[in-house]
Short mmCIF file of C-alpha atoms and ligand atoms in Angstrom, two decimals:
data_model
loop_
_atom_site.label_atom_id
_atom_site.label_comp_id
_atom_site.label_asym_id
_atom_site.label_seq_id
_atom_site.Cartn_x
_atom_site.Cartn_y
_atom_site.Cartn_z
CA MET Q 808 -146.61 47.56 33.71
CA PRO Q 809 -146.22 44.75 31.67
CA HIS Q 810 -148.83 44.06 28.55
CA PRO Q 811 -151.39 41.47 29.82
CA PHE Q 812 -151.73 39.76 26.54
CA ARG Q 813 -148.02 40.31 25.55
CA THR Q 814 -146.77 37.86 28.52
CA ARG Q 815 -149.66 35.41 28.28
CA PHE Q 816 -149.47 34.63 24.51
CA SER Q 817 -145.84 35.24 23.69
CA PHE Q 818 -144.35 32.88 20.95
CA PRO Q 819 -141.27 31.35 20.96
CA PRO Q 820 -138.76 32.78 18.34
CA LEU Q 821 -139.03 31.03 15.27
CA PRO Q 822 -135.60 30.16 13.17
CA PHE Q 823 -135.74 32.99 10.36
CA ARG Q 824 -134.06 30.75 7.61
CA LEU Q 825 -136.49 28.01 8.44
CA THR Q 826 -139.40 30.34 8.19
CA LEU Q 827 -138.16 31.83 5.09
CA ILE Q 828 -137.95 28.65 3.37
CA VAL Q 829 -141.53 27.21 4.61
CA LEU Q 830 -143.19 30.30 3.43
CA PHE Q 831 -141.31 30.41 -0.05
CA LEU Q 832 -142.45 26.70 -0.38
CA LEU Q 833 -145.67 27.13 0.64
CA PHE Q 834 -146.25 30.15 -1.52
CA GLY Q 835 -144.63 28.68 -4.30
CA CYS Q 836 -146.69 25.47 -3.93
CA ILE Q 837 -150.05 27.00 -3.71
CA PRO Q 838 -150.45 27.70 -7.15
CA PHE Q 839 -149.90 24.56 -8.15
CA PHE Q 840 -152.35 22.75 -5.95
CA PHE Q 841 -155.03 25.33 -7.33
CA LYS Q 842 -154.02 24.15 -10.60
CA GLY Q 843 -153.59 20.44 -10.22
CA THR Q 844 -157.34 20.13 -8.18
CA VAL Q 845 -159.71 22.87 -9.03
CA LEU Q 846 -158.75 23.60 -13.01
CA THR Q 847 -158.24 19.91 -13.63
CA ARG Q 848 -161.61 19.03 -12.14
CA THR Q 849 -163.12 22.05 -14.14
CA PHE Q 850 -161.42 20.61 -17.14
CA SER Q 851 -162.55 17.24 -17.25
CA GLN Q 852 -165.79 18.59 -16.65
CA THR Q 853 -166.14 20.76 -19.67
CA THR Q 854 -164.79 18.14 -21.76
CA LEU Q 855 -167.75 15.68 -20.79
CA GLU Q 856 -170.10 18.42 -21.22
CA ASN Q 857 -168.81 19.46 -24.72
CA ARG Q 858 -169.01 15.45 -25.73
CA GLN Q 859 -172.46 15.39 -24.44
CA ASN Q 860 -173.60 18.35 -26.47
CA GLU Q 861 -171.89 16.81 -29.61
CA ILE Q 862 -173.76 13.19 -29.62
CA GLN Q 863 -176.95 15.30 -28.84
CA ASN Q 864 -176.59 17.11 -32.00
CA ARG Q 865 -175.13 14.19 -33.76
CA SER Q 866 -178.66 12.26 -32.58
CA ARG Q 867 -180.65 15.31 -33.70
CA ILE Q 868 -179.08 15.59 -37.18
CA LEU Q 869 -179.31 11.81 -37.53
CA SER Q 870 -182.89 11.90 -36.08
CA THR Q 871 -183.91 14.10 -39.03
CA LYS Q 872 -182.24 12.51 -41.80
CA LEU Q 873 -183.92 9.32 -40.47
CA THR Q 874 -187.22 11.19 -40.95
CA ARG Q 875 -186.78 12.57 -44.18
CA ALA Q 876 -185.36 8.90 -45.54
CA GLY Q 877 -188.56 7.38 -44.17
CA TYR Q 878 -185.99 4.93 -42.61
CA LEU Q 879 -188.59 3.48 -40.24
CA LYS Q 880 -190.68 2.44 -43.55
CA ASN Q 881 -187.69 0.74 -45.03
CA THR Q 882 -186.77 2.29 -47.93
CA VAL Q 883 -183.71 -0.06 -48.89
CA GLU Q 884 -181.60 2.19 -50.96
CA GLN Q 885 -181.59 4.73 -48.41
CA ASP Q 886 -181.10 2.43 -45.76
CA ALA Q 887 -177.42 1.70 -47.09
CA ALA Q 888 -176.17 5.30 -46.82
CA LEU Q 889 -177.74 6.00 -43.60
CA ASN Q 890 -176.45 2.71 -42.11
CA THR Q 891 -172.74 3.84 -43.10
CA GLU Q 892 -173.42 7.06 -41.64
CA MET Q 893 -174.63 5.62 -38.10
CA ASP Q 894 -171.62 3.21 -37.91
CA THR Q 895 -169.12 5.91 -38.68
CA ILE Q 896 -170.82 8.19 -36.24
CA ALA Q 897 -170.79 5.25 -33.47
CA SER Q 898 -167.48 4.61 -34.38
CA VAL Q 899 -166.09 8.31 -34.00
CA TYR Q 900 -167.85 8.44 -30.55
CA ASP Q 901 -166.30 5.11 -29.55
CA GLY Q 902 -169.93 4.44 -29.22
CA ARG Q 903 -172.93 2.37 -30.20
CA ILE Q 904 -176.13 3.49 -31.89
CA VAL Q 905 -179.39 1.49 -31.62
CA LEU Q 906 -182.71 2.35 -33.33
CA ILE Q 907 -185.82 1.26 -31.86
CA ASP Q 908 -189.52 1.09 -33.70
CA SER Q 909 -192.55 2.03 -32.41
CA ASN Q 910 -192.63 -1.72 -31.37
CA TYR Q 911 -189.95 -1.14 -29.11
CA ARG Q 912 -188.12 -3.68 -31.43
CA VAL Q 913 -184.56 -2.78 -32.17
CA ILE Q 914 -184.42 -2.57 -36.00
CA ARG Q 915 -181.04 -1.30 -36.32
CA ASP Q 916 -177.82 -1.92 -33.87
CA THR Q 917 -174.16 -0.87 -34.80
CA PHE Q 918 -172.97 -3.57 -32.97
CA HIS Q 919 -175.49 -6.05 -34.66
CA LEU Q 920 -176.28 -7.84 -31.37
CA ALA Q 921 -179.75 -6.63 -30.41
CA GLU Q 922 -181.72 -6.58 -33.93
CA GLY Q 923 -184.83 -8.12 -33.87
CA ARG Q 924 -185.07 -7.90 -29.96
CA TYR Q 925 -187.24 -5.54 -27.98
CA HIS Q 926 -185.77 -2.75 -25.74
CA VAL Q 927 -187.99 -1.13 -23.04
CA ALA Q 928 -185.74 1.01 -21.37
CA PRO Q 929 -187.27 3.89 -19.54
CA GLU Q 930 -185.12 6.01 -21.30
CA VAL Q 931 -186.59 4.46 -24.81
CA ILE Q 932 -190.03 4.89 -23.12
CA ARG Q 933 -189.49 8.83 -22.55
CA GLY Q 934 -187.87 8.94 -25.93
CA PHE Q 935 -191.25 7.71 -27.32
CA ARG Q 936 -192.84 10.58 -25.27
CA GLY Q 937 -190.86 12.98 -27.58
CA GLU Q 938 -188.30 13.64 -24.89
CA ASN Q 939 -184.66 14.10 -25.40
CA VAL Q 940 -182.92 12.21 -22.40
CA ASN Q 941 -179.22 12.28 -21.81
CA GLY Q 942 -177.13 11.58 -18.89
CA TYR Q 943 -173.83 10.16 -17.75
CA ASN Q 944 -172.84 6.94 -16.07
CA GLY Q 945 -169.82 7.82 -14.01
CA GLU Q 946 -169.34 4.59 -13.07
CA LEU Q 947 -169.45 2.51 -16.27
CA HIS Q 948 -168.00 5.61 -18.07
CA TYR Q 949 -170.56 6.50 -20.80
CA LEU Q 950 -172.81 9.12 -22.04
CA LEU Q 951 -176.11 8.11 -23.08
CA GLN Q 952 -178.48 10.13 -25.42
CA THR Q 953 -182.02 9.17 -26.58
CA THR Q 954 -183.54 11.09 -29.69
CA PRO Q 955 -187.20 10.64 -30.82
CA VAL Q 956 -187.53 10.06 -34.57
CA TYR Q 957 -190.41 11.54 -35.92
CA GLU Q 958 -192.67 10.67 -39.12
CA LEU Q 959 -192.43 12.83 -42.09
CA SER Q 960 -194.99 15.60 -41.76
CA ALA Q 961 -197.49 16.51 -44.34
CA GLU Q 962 -195.29 19.45 -45.60
CA GLY Q 963 -192.54 16.82 -46.14
CA ASP Q 964 -190.24 18.04 -42.93
CA SER Q 965 -190.01 16.68 -39.61
CA PHE Q 966 -191.04 19.76 -37.65
CA GLY Q 967 -194.50 19.67 -37.23
CA ASP Q 968 -196.64 20.44 -34.40
CA GLU Q 969 -198.75 17.28 -33.92
CA ARG Q 970 -195.90 14.59 -34.89
CA THR Q 971 -195.91 11.15 -34.19
CA VAL Q 972 -192.82 9.35 -32.95
CA GLU Q 973 -192.09 6.73 -35.08
CA GLY Q 974 -189.01 5.54 -33.49
CA VAL Q 975 -186.28 6.15 -30.85
CA ILE Q 976 -182.24 6.58 -31.34
CA LEU Q 977 -180.57 5.43 -28.56
CA PHE Q 978 -176.81 6.72 -28.62
CA ILE Q 979 -174.36 5.03 -25.92
CA ALA Q 980 -170.55 6.76 -26.07
CA SER Q 981 -167.92 5.49 -24.22
CA THR Q 982 -165.72 8.24 -22.34
CA GLU Q 983 -163.22 5.64 -21.69
CA LYS Q 984 -160.75 6.58 -24.01
CA LEU Q 985 -161.81 10.37 -23.36
CA LEU Q 986 -161.11 10.28 -19.80
CA GLN Q 987 -157.87 8.18 -20.38
CA SER Q 988 -156.46 11.04 -22.76
CA LEU Q 989 -157.59 13.52 -19.93
CA ASN Q 990 -155.78 11.45 -17.13
CA ASP Q 991 -152.58 11.37 -19.52
CA ALA Q 992 -152.54 14.88 -19.79
CA GLY Q 993 -153.15 15.28 -15.83
CA SER Q 994 -150.61 12.91 -15.35
CA THR Q 995 -148.06 15.00 -17.60
CA ARG Q 996 -148.96 18.04 -15.90
CA VAL Q 997 -148.36 16.64 -12.42
CA MET Q 998 -145.14 15.54 -13.66
CA PHE Q 999 -144.30 18.88 -14.55
CA ASP Q 1000 -145.89 20.33 -11.61
CA LEU Q 1001 -143.45 17.99 -9.78
CA ILE Q 1002 -140.40 18.82 -11.57
CA THR Q 1003 -141.52 22.61 -10.86
CA VAL Q 1004 -141.80 22.35 -7.15
CA LEU Q 1005 -138.16 20.10 -7.18
CA LEU Q 1006 -136.73 22.83 -9.08
CA LEU Q 1007 -138.25 25.29 -6.51
CA ILE Q 1008 -136.38 23.85 -3.57
CA PRO Q 1009 -133.02 24.39 -4.41
CA LEU Q 1010 -134.17 27.94 -5.64
CA THR Q 1011 -135.90 28.47 -2.19
CA LEU Q 1012 -132.64 27.42 -0.30
CA ILE Q 1013 -130.67 30.09 -2.38
CA VAL Q 1014 -133.53 32.85 -2.16
CA SER Q 1015 -133.85 32.15 1.75
CA MET Q 1016 -129.71 32.50 2.21
CA MET Q 1017 -129.53 35.60 0.13
CA VAL Q 1018 -132.49 37.29 2.17
CA SER Q 1019 -130.89 35.86 5.72
CA GLY Q 1020 -127.58 36.30 4.83
CA PRO Q 1021 -127.06 39.88 5.72
CA PHE Q 1022 -129.12 39.59 8.87
CA ARG Q 1023 -126.82 36.42 10.03
CA ALA Q 1024 -123.77 38.65 9.23
CA LEU Q 1025 -125.39 41.37 11.48
CA ARG Q 1026 -125.71 38.96 14.45
CA ASN Q 1027 -122.28 37.63 13.86
CA ASP Q 1028 -121.07 41.59 14.06
CA LEU Q 1029 -123.25 42.36 17.06
CA THR Q 1030 -121.69 39.26 18.53
CA VAL Q 1031 -118.17 40.66 18.41
CA VAL Q 1032 -119.42 44.00 19.49
CA ALA Q 1033 -120.92 42.41 22.40
CA GLU Q 1034 -117.72 40.69 23.33
CA GLY Q 1035 -116.44 43.76 23.81
CA ASP Q 1036 -114.70 44.99 20.52
CA LEU Q 1037 -116.45 48.55 19.97
CA ASN Q 1038 -114.13 49.27 16.84
CA HIS Q 1039 -115.63 46.45 14.81
CA ARG Q 1040 -117.24 47.80 12.03
CA VAL Q 1041 -120.97 46.97 11.36
CA GLU Q 1042 -121.72 47.75 7.88
CA GLN Q 1043 -124.56 45.46 6.14
CA ASN Q 1044 -125.68 47.33 3.06
CA ALA Q 1045 -127.45 44.39 1.44
CA PHE Q 1046 -131.13 45.89 2.02
CA THR Q 1047 -132.29 49.24 2.98
CA VAL Q 1048 -133.32 47.68 6.38
CA THR Q 1049 -130.25 45.85 7.18
CA ARG Q 1050 -128.09 49.58 6.17
CA GLN Q 1051 -130.39 51.34 8.61
CA ILE Q 1052 -130.12 48.79 11.33
CA SER Q 1053 -126.22 49.05 10.66
CA GLU Q 1054 -126.25 52.74 11.18
CA ALA Q 1055 -127.99 52.69 14.13
CA ILE Q 1056 -125.74 50.12 15.68
CA SER Q 1057 -122.98 52.17 14.74
CA THR Q 1058 -124.42 55.34 16.33
CA THR Q 1059 -124.99 53.27 19.49
CA ILE Q 1060 -121.36 52.18 19.25
CA ARG Q 1061 -120.14 55.72 19.15
CA ARG Q 1062 -122.29 56.92 21.89
CA LEU Q 1063 -121.11 54.00 23.81
CA LYS Q 1064 -117.28 54.75 23.13
CA ASP Q 1065 -117.57 58.62 23.92
CA ALA Q 1066 -119.37 57.70 27.12
CA ALA Q 1067 -116.54 55.46 27.51
CA GLN Q 1068 -114.24 58.01 27.01
CA SER Q 1069 -115.78 60.58 29.08
CA ARG Q 1070 -116.03 58.36 31.92
CA ASP Q 1071 -112.38 57.35 31.86
CA GLU Q 1072 -111.59 61.42 31.42
CA PHE Q 1073 -113.70 61.94 34.39
CA VAL Q 1074 -112.51 59.22 36.83
CA SER Q 1075 -108.86 60.28 35.57
CA ASN Q 1076 -109.78 64.19 36.58
CA VAL Q 1077 -111.22 62.89 39.95
CA SER Q 1078 -108.43 60.99 40.92
CA HIS Q 1079 -105.96 64.05 39.86
CA GLU Q 1080 -108.35 66.69 41.70
CA LEU Q 1081 -108.63 64.27 44.90
CA LYS Q 1082 -105.01 63.67 44.74
CA THR Q 1083 -103.90 67.49 44.82
CA PRO Q 1084 -105.19 68.30 48.45
CA ILE Q 1085 -103.40 64.89 49.79
CA THR Q 1086 -100.41 65.80 48.06
CA SER Q 1087 -100.38 69.14 49.85
CA ILE Q 1088 -101.16 67.45 53.07
CA ARG Q 1089 -98.27 65.03 52.73
CA VAL Q 1090 -96.00 67.67 51.88
CA LEU Q 1091 -96.95 70.02 54.73
CA ALA Q 1092 -96.83 66.86 57.08
CA ASP Q 1093 -93.37 65.61 56.19
CA SER Q 1094 -91.71 69.40 56.43
CA LEU Q 1095 -93.16 69.51 59.82
CA MET Q 1096 -91.75 66.26 60.69
CA SER Q 1097 -88.38 66.82 59.14
CA MET Q 1098 -88.12 69.94 61.35
CA GLU Q 1099 -86.60 69.58 64.62
CA ASP Q 1100 -87.75 71.67 67.82
CA ALA Q 1101 -90.43 73.70 65.30
CA PRO Q 1102 -91.87 76.46 67.00
CA VAL Q 1103 -95.72 76.09 68.19
CA GLU Q 1104 -96.48 79.04 65.43
CA LEU Q 1105 -95.13 77.02 62.45
CA TYR Q 1106 -97.04 74.27 63.56
CA LYS Q 1107 -100.19 76.05 64.17
CA ASP Q 1108 -99.42 77.81 60.62
CA PHE Q 1109 -99.17 74.16 59.14
CA MET Q 1110 -101.93 72.46 60.82
CA ASN Q 1111 -104.25 75.61 59.54
CA ASP Q 1112 -103.14 74.81 55.87
CA ILE Q 1113 -103.44 71.13 56.45
CA SER Q 1114 -107.01 72.06 57.75
CA GLY Q 1115 -107.92 74.07 54.63
CA GLU Q 1116 -106.48 71.18 52.17
CA ILE Q 1117 -108.67 68.80 54.63
CA ASP Q 1118 -111.69 71.30 53.69
CA ARG Q 1119 -110.77 71.40 49.81
CA GLU Q 1120 -110.97 67.55 49.91
CA ALA Q 1121 -114.33 67.63 51.68
CA LYS Q 1122 -115.71 70.16 49.12
CA ILE Q 1123 -114.43 68.10 46.38
CA ILE Q 1124 -116.00 65.07 47.35
CA ASP Q 1125 -119.10 67.00 48.06
CA ASP Q 1126 -119.55 68.40 44.76
CA LEU Q 1127 -118.70 65.16 43.38
CA LEU Q 1128 -121.74 63.68 45.19
CA SER Q 1129 -124.00 66.30 44.13
CA LEU Q 1130 -123.14 65.66 40.26
CA VAL Q 1131 -123.49 61.94 40.90
CA ARG Q 1132 -126.90 62.04 42.55
CA MET Q 1133 -127.87 64.54 40.13
CA ASP Q 1134 -127.36 61.84 37.04
CA ARG Q 1135 -129.14 59.12 39.30
CA SER Q 1136 -132.21 61.25 40.13
CA ALA Q 1137 -132.83 63.08 36.47
CA VAL Q 1138 -136.39 61.93 36.67
CA ARG Q 1139 -137.04 62.68 40.54
CA LEU Q 1140 -137.20 66.22 40.45
CA GLU Q 1141 -139.14 67.43 43.19
CA ARG Q 1142 -141.01 70.27 41.37
CA LYS Q 1143 -143.29 72.73 42.99
CA PRO Q 1144 -144.56 76.21 42.27
CA THR Q 1145 -141.96 78.51 43.74
CA ASP Q 1146 -141.80 82.32 43.93
CA MET Q 1147 -138.61 82.92 42.09
CA HIS Q 1148 -138.01 86.37 43.64
CA GLY Q 1149 -138.16 85.08 46.89
CA MET Q 1150 -135.90 82.56 46.27
CA LEU Q 1151 -133.22 84.90 44.63
CA GLU Q 1152 -133.71 87.18 47.54
CA GLN Q 1153 -132.54 84.12 50.11
CA ILE Q 1154 -129.45 82.94 47.71
CA LEU Q 1155 -128.42 86.80 47.74
CA LYS Q 1156 -128.79 87.41 51.57
CA ARG Q 1157 -126.59 83.93 52.18
CA LEU Q 1158 -123.84 85.23 49.46
CA ARG Q 1159 -123.62 88.92 50.78
CA PRO Q 1160 -121.29 88.49 53.43
CA ILE Q 1161 -118.77 86.85 50.82
CA ALA Q 1162 -119.31 89.91 48.59
CA ARG Q 1163 -118.72 92.45 51.51
CA LEU Q 1164 -115.09 90.75 51.81
CA SER Q 1165 -114.06 92.24 48.47
CA ASN Q 1166 -116.64 94.98 48.60
CA VAL Q 1167 -118.82 93.60 45.45
CA ASP Q 1168 -122.08 95.31 44.97
CA LEU Q 1169 -124.50 92.91 44.78
CA THR Q 1170 -128.12 93.83 43.58
CA LEU Q 1171 -131.24 91.92 42.60
CA GLU Q 1172 -133.76 93.61 39.91
CA THR Q 1173 -137.20 91.72 39.44
CA VAL Q 1174 -138.71 92.96 36.39
CA ARG Q 1175 -141.45 90.65 36.52
CA GLU Q 1176 -142.49 88.46 39.46
CA VAL Q 1177 -142.92 84.79 38.95
CA ILE Q 1178 -143.85 81.79 39.98
CA ALA Q 1179 -142.30 78.65 38.06
CA ASP Q 1180 -142.39 74.90 38.58
CA VAL Q 1181 -139.11 74.06 40.07
CA ASP Q 1182 -136.91 71.61 42.61
CA GLU Q 1183 -136.35 74.66 44.85
CA VAL Q 1184 -133.25 72.96 46.29
CA LYS Q 1185 -131.28 71.97 43.33
CA PHE Q 1186 -132.31 75.30 41.38
CA SER Q 1187 -131.26 77.22 44.20
CA LEU Q 1188 -127.87 75.56 44.32
CA ALA Q 1189 -127.59 76.18 40.46
CA ILE Q 1190 -128.20 79.86 40.94
CA THR Q 1191 -126.02 80.08 43.99
CA ASN Q 1192 -122.93 78.94 42.11
CA LEU Q 1193 -123.36 81.46 39.02
CA VAL Q 1194 -123.74 84.28 41.87
CA GLU Q 1195 -120.54 83.00 43.94
CA ASN Q 1196 -118.79 82.73 40.87
CA ALA Q 1197 -119.43 86.16 39.83
CA ILE Q 1198 -118.59 87.41 43.34
CA LYS Q 1199 -115.19 84.80 43.21
CA TYR Q 1200 -114.10 85.75 39.75
CA ASN Q 1201 -114.61 89.80 40.28
CA VAL Q 1202 -112.25 92.64 40.91
CA LYS Q 1203 -112.20 94.79 44.09
CA ASP Q 1204 -115.21 97.27 44.46
CA GLY Q 1205 -116.94 95.38 41.73
CA TRP Q 1206 -120.67 94.50 40.92
CA VAL Q 1207 -122.82 91.63 40.66
CA HIS Q 1208 -126.35 92.28 39.02
CA VAL Q 1209 -129.09 89.63 39.18
CA THR Q 1210 -132.18 90.08 36.99
CA LEU Q 1211 -135.25 88.31 37.23
CA ASP Q 1212 -137.90 88.41 34.19
CA ALA Q 1213 -140.52 86.13 32.61
CA ASP Q 1214 -142.79 85.93 29.94
CA HIS Q 1215 -145.92 83.49 29.31
CA GLN Q 1216 -143.60 80.57 28.57
CA PHE Q 1217 -140.19 81.23 30.46
CA CYS Q 1218 -138.55 82.26 33.57
CA TYR Q 1219 -135.34 84.27 32.71
CA ILE Q 1220 -132.40 84.76 35.37
CA LYS Q 1221 -129.38 86.83 34.29
CA VAL Q 1222 -126.20 87.04 36.39
CA GLU Q 1223 -124.00 89.89 35.26
CA ASP Q 1224 -120.77 90.87 36.84
CA SER Q 1225 -117.85 93.37 36.40
CA GLY Q 1226 -115.24 90.45 37.21
CA ILE Q 1227 -112.18 89.27 35.08
CA GLY Q 1228 -114.26 87.57 32.38
CA ILE Q 1229 -113.34 84.50 30.47
CA PRO Q 1230 -111.11 84.24 27.22
CA GLU Q 1231 -113.76 83.68 24.34
CA ASP Q 1232 -111.94 80.33 23.21
CA GLN Q 1233 -112.92 78.75 26.91
CA ILE Q 1234 -116.50 80.04 26.90
CA ASP Q 1235 -117.81 76.31 25.94
CA SER Q 1236 -115.22 74.92 28.04
CA VAL Q 1237 -115.95 76.19 30.99
CA PHE Q 1238 -119.29 73.92 31.90
CA GLU Q 1239 -116.73 70.79 31.61
CA ARG Q 1240 -116.21 69.02 35.07
CA PHE Q 1241 -113.23 70.22 36.53
CA TYR Q 1242 -112.22 72.81 33.63
CA ARG Q 1243 -110.96 75.87 35.07
CA VAL Q 1244 -109.43 79.03 33.65
CA ASP Q 1245 -107.10 79.95 35.84
CA LYS Q 1246 -106.39 76.84 38.27
CA ALA Q 1247 -104.23 79.00 40.63
CA ARG Q 1248 -107.30 81.72 41.39
CA SER Q 1249 -109.81 78.82 41.35
CA ARG Q 1250 -107.84 77.19 44.04
CA GLU Q 1251 -107.39 80.29 46.14
CA THR Q 1252 -111.21 80.65 45.79
CA GLY Q 1253 -111.96 77.13 47.12
CA GLY Q 1254 -113.45 76.24 43.65
CA THR Q 1255 -113.53 72.79 42.63
CA GLY Q 1256 -113.94 73.26 38.77
CA LEU Q 1257 -117.54 71.35 39.21
CA GLY Q 1258 -119.71 74.30 40.29
CA LEU Q 1259 -120.51 75.16 36.44
CA ALA Q 1260 -121.37 71.90 35.51
CA ILE Q 1261 -123.57 71.13 38.28
CA THR Q 1262 -125.44 74.18 37.09
CA LYS Q 1263 -125.68 73.17 33.58
CA GLU Q 1264 -126.86 69.81 34.58
CA ILE Q 1265 -129.48 71.37 37.32
CA VAL Q 1266 -130.66 73.77 34.06
CA LEU Q 1267 -131.10 71.11 31.83
CA MET Q 1268 -133.07 68.74 34.43
CA HIS Q 1269 -135.60 71.64 34.27
CA GLN Q 1270 -135.91 71.59 30.52
CA GLY Q 1271 -134.09 74.90 30.40
CA SER Q 1272 -130.97 76.38 28.93
CA ILE Q 1273 -127.93 78.50 30.00
CA ARG Q 1274 -125.96 80.76 28.10
CA LEU Q 1275 -122.83 82.60 28.34
CA THR Q 1276 -121.26 85.98 27.00
CA SER Q 1277 -118.18 87.22 28.39
CA THR Q 1278 -115.21 89.77 27.76
CA GLU Q 1279 -111.90 89.19 29.16
CA GLY Q 1280 -111.08 92.09 31.76
CA GLU Q 1281 -114.75 93.61 31.40
CA GLY Q 1282 -117.09 90.93 32.99
CA SER Q 1283 -119.40 87.91 32.44
CA CYS Q 1284 -123.20 87.53 32.02
CA PHE Q 1285 -124.80 84.02 32.59
CA GLN Q 1286 -128.52 83.64 31.16
CA VAL Q 1287 -130.61 80.93 32.67
CA ARG Q 1288 -134.17 80.33 31.19
CA ILE Q 1289 -136.34 77.70 32.08
CA PRO Q 1290 -140.39 76.76 31.36
CA LEU Q 1291 -142.78 77.97 33.60
CA LEU Q 1292 -144.56 74.50 32.83
CA HIS Q 1293 -147.48 74.78 35.01
CA ASN Q 1294 -150.94 77.04 34.48
CA GLU Q 1295 -150.95 79.06 37.53
CA SER Q 1296 -147.45 80.12 37.18
CA ALA Q 1297 -148.52 83.22 34.97
CA ALA Q 1298 -145.97 85.98 35.36
CA LYS Q 1299 -147.33 89.51 37.02
CA PRO Q 1300 -145.24 92.54 36.19
CA ALA Q 1301 -143.46 94.12 39.31
CA ALA Q 1302 -143.14 97.21 37.79
CA GLY Q 1303 -139.16 97.15 37.81
CA LYS Q 1304 -139.14 96.46 41.49
CA GLU Q 1305 -135.52 96.66 42.66
CA GLN Q 1306 -133.30 95.55 45.50
CA ALA Q 1307 -129.94 96.58 46.19
CA GLU Q 1308 -127.34 97.08 49.00
P1 ADP N 1906 -114.71 76.77 40.03
O1 ADP N 1906 -114.99 75.69 41.31
O2 ADP N 1906 -113.19 76.65 39.57
O3 ADP N 1906 -115.39 78.09 40.36
P2 ADP N 1906 -116.82 76.34 37.98
O4 ADP N 1906 -117.29 75.40 37.46
O5 ADP N 1906 -117.69 77.44 38.85
O6 ADP N 1906 -115.58 76.15 39.04
O7 ADP N 1906 -116.32 77.44 36.97
C1 ADP N 1906 -115.37 76.89 35.92
C2 ADP N 1906 -114.27 78.00 35.61
O8 ADP N 1906 -114.81 79.10 34.86
C3 ADP N 1906 -113.81 78.69 37.04
O9 ADP N 1906 -112.70 77.84 37.35
C4 ADP N 1906 -113.38 79.94 36.52
O10 ADP N 1906 -112.02 79.93 35.62
C5 ADP N 1906 -114.46 80.28 35.34
N1 ADP N 1906 -115.56 81.25 35.63
C6 ADP N 1906 -116.69 81.04 36.14
N2 ADP N 1906 -117.75 81.68 36.41
C7 ADP N 1906 -116.74 82.87 36.15
C8 ADP N 1906 -117.00 84.15 36.23
N3 ADP N 1906 -118.21 84.89 36.78
N4 ADP N 1906 -116.02 85.19 35.74
C9 ADP N 1906 -114.94 84.51 35.34
N5 ADP N 1906 -114.71 83.47 35.25
C10 ADP N 1906 -115.49 82.68 35.78
#
């Protein structure tokens, strides 16, 4: 069932390289943005605050000096020095210092514009109340500071508790130049940032090309493979991930090639196997037709052979169909708890007539009765093939011994015989499709070379395993092991129950 969210919110695929470029530029520019806005603003604010503190301090020092000099009481010799100091301070801070006496009359103006006039601004009034007023006019760009000037106390200093404010210093400092220099520095920084961002663009293009390059190469390689060239080498080792993808793709291609090769082999084997009986039929039919006045017995004899070949063809086709069905219905095993002893008894009962033909002794030993989860039809076919082979490839008056055993996890079925055995170097090959050790004998006994392949397939479908041990001239032993799988399938001891005939 498809995931509801996955189907509803599926985004269209993004172009890889463009996404990389956008991400690189974004992350590259974010620091400049922060530096440009946040840091610049903080820097301007701090500079203004510092300037404010400076003029406040200057005003206080000046106020103390004015008090000590009795400036407001007009001591002429000291006025000249203090006047120069006021002019200097005012010019250093690009400002104007105005000194107002207790009658709100301007007695000193560094601009010499307001002397003798009255100045009754609210800040001045607050100054006369003993307050230090400061402020910043952002529109007109100036800092304002009013500082009270006290009369000299009886102790000769200006720090008494009960002091009279004799005057007020009004200090106005322009911030135009300060802001201008800040702006200039800002513009330089913006220029620098702009150049950096401009340099970032080609850099981003190069880096994105380097990152996306191996992936694009992988895509191109895959396109070649998808077009059918399974021999195309896929090897992109620039990044760990591309190397891992390359390896995974190479493994998949190798498997595809193996599958294609085994399919080709299978098809050629199938054609060969199907052709053999047809060739025999043709030879038989041709020789019959070439004979004039052949006796009826010969006809019967030949027709008998032809019928045998047709049976063989039918058997090959049946076995092939079983194999193909097994491939397709691997997931559709109809498993159910099955009494394995009963199943084996049935198989042996069916095969006894064949065993009797060559006087082969067929026995079943059940060490432990067991119920296992199997697809009874398919599993019967697998064991039937083993027992049938054990009879077919046996010696006259030989024996076949079938054993059933189990533990808490697995069911074990052993098929032993006293037959001709299998050469050691061919033990693995006998499970391959159409493989036969002795073709003539297999044909004689009606074998198709598919029996063991079918058995192995069925055992694997049951998550089991099959083992073969054999000695040429002595006999073979096939051991099948399958998991019991379900809880009720516990084995119960059968005290060496044995059945023989
Ligand atoms: P077939 O139809 O030829 O019996 P199988 O796939 O069943 O095909 O077996 C493959 C080959 O393995 C047989 O042709 C035979 O040579 C060999 N073989 C199988 N079982 C035995 C056995 N019990 N003893 C000796 N040879 C065997």
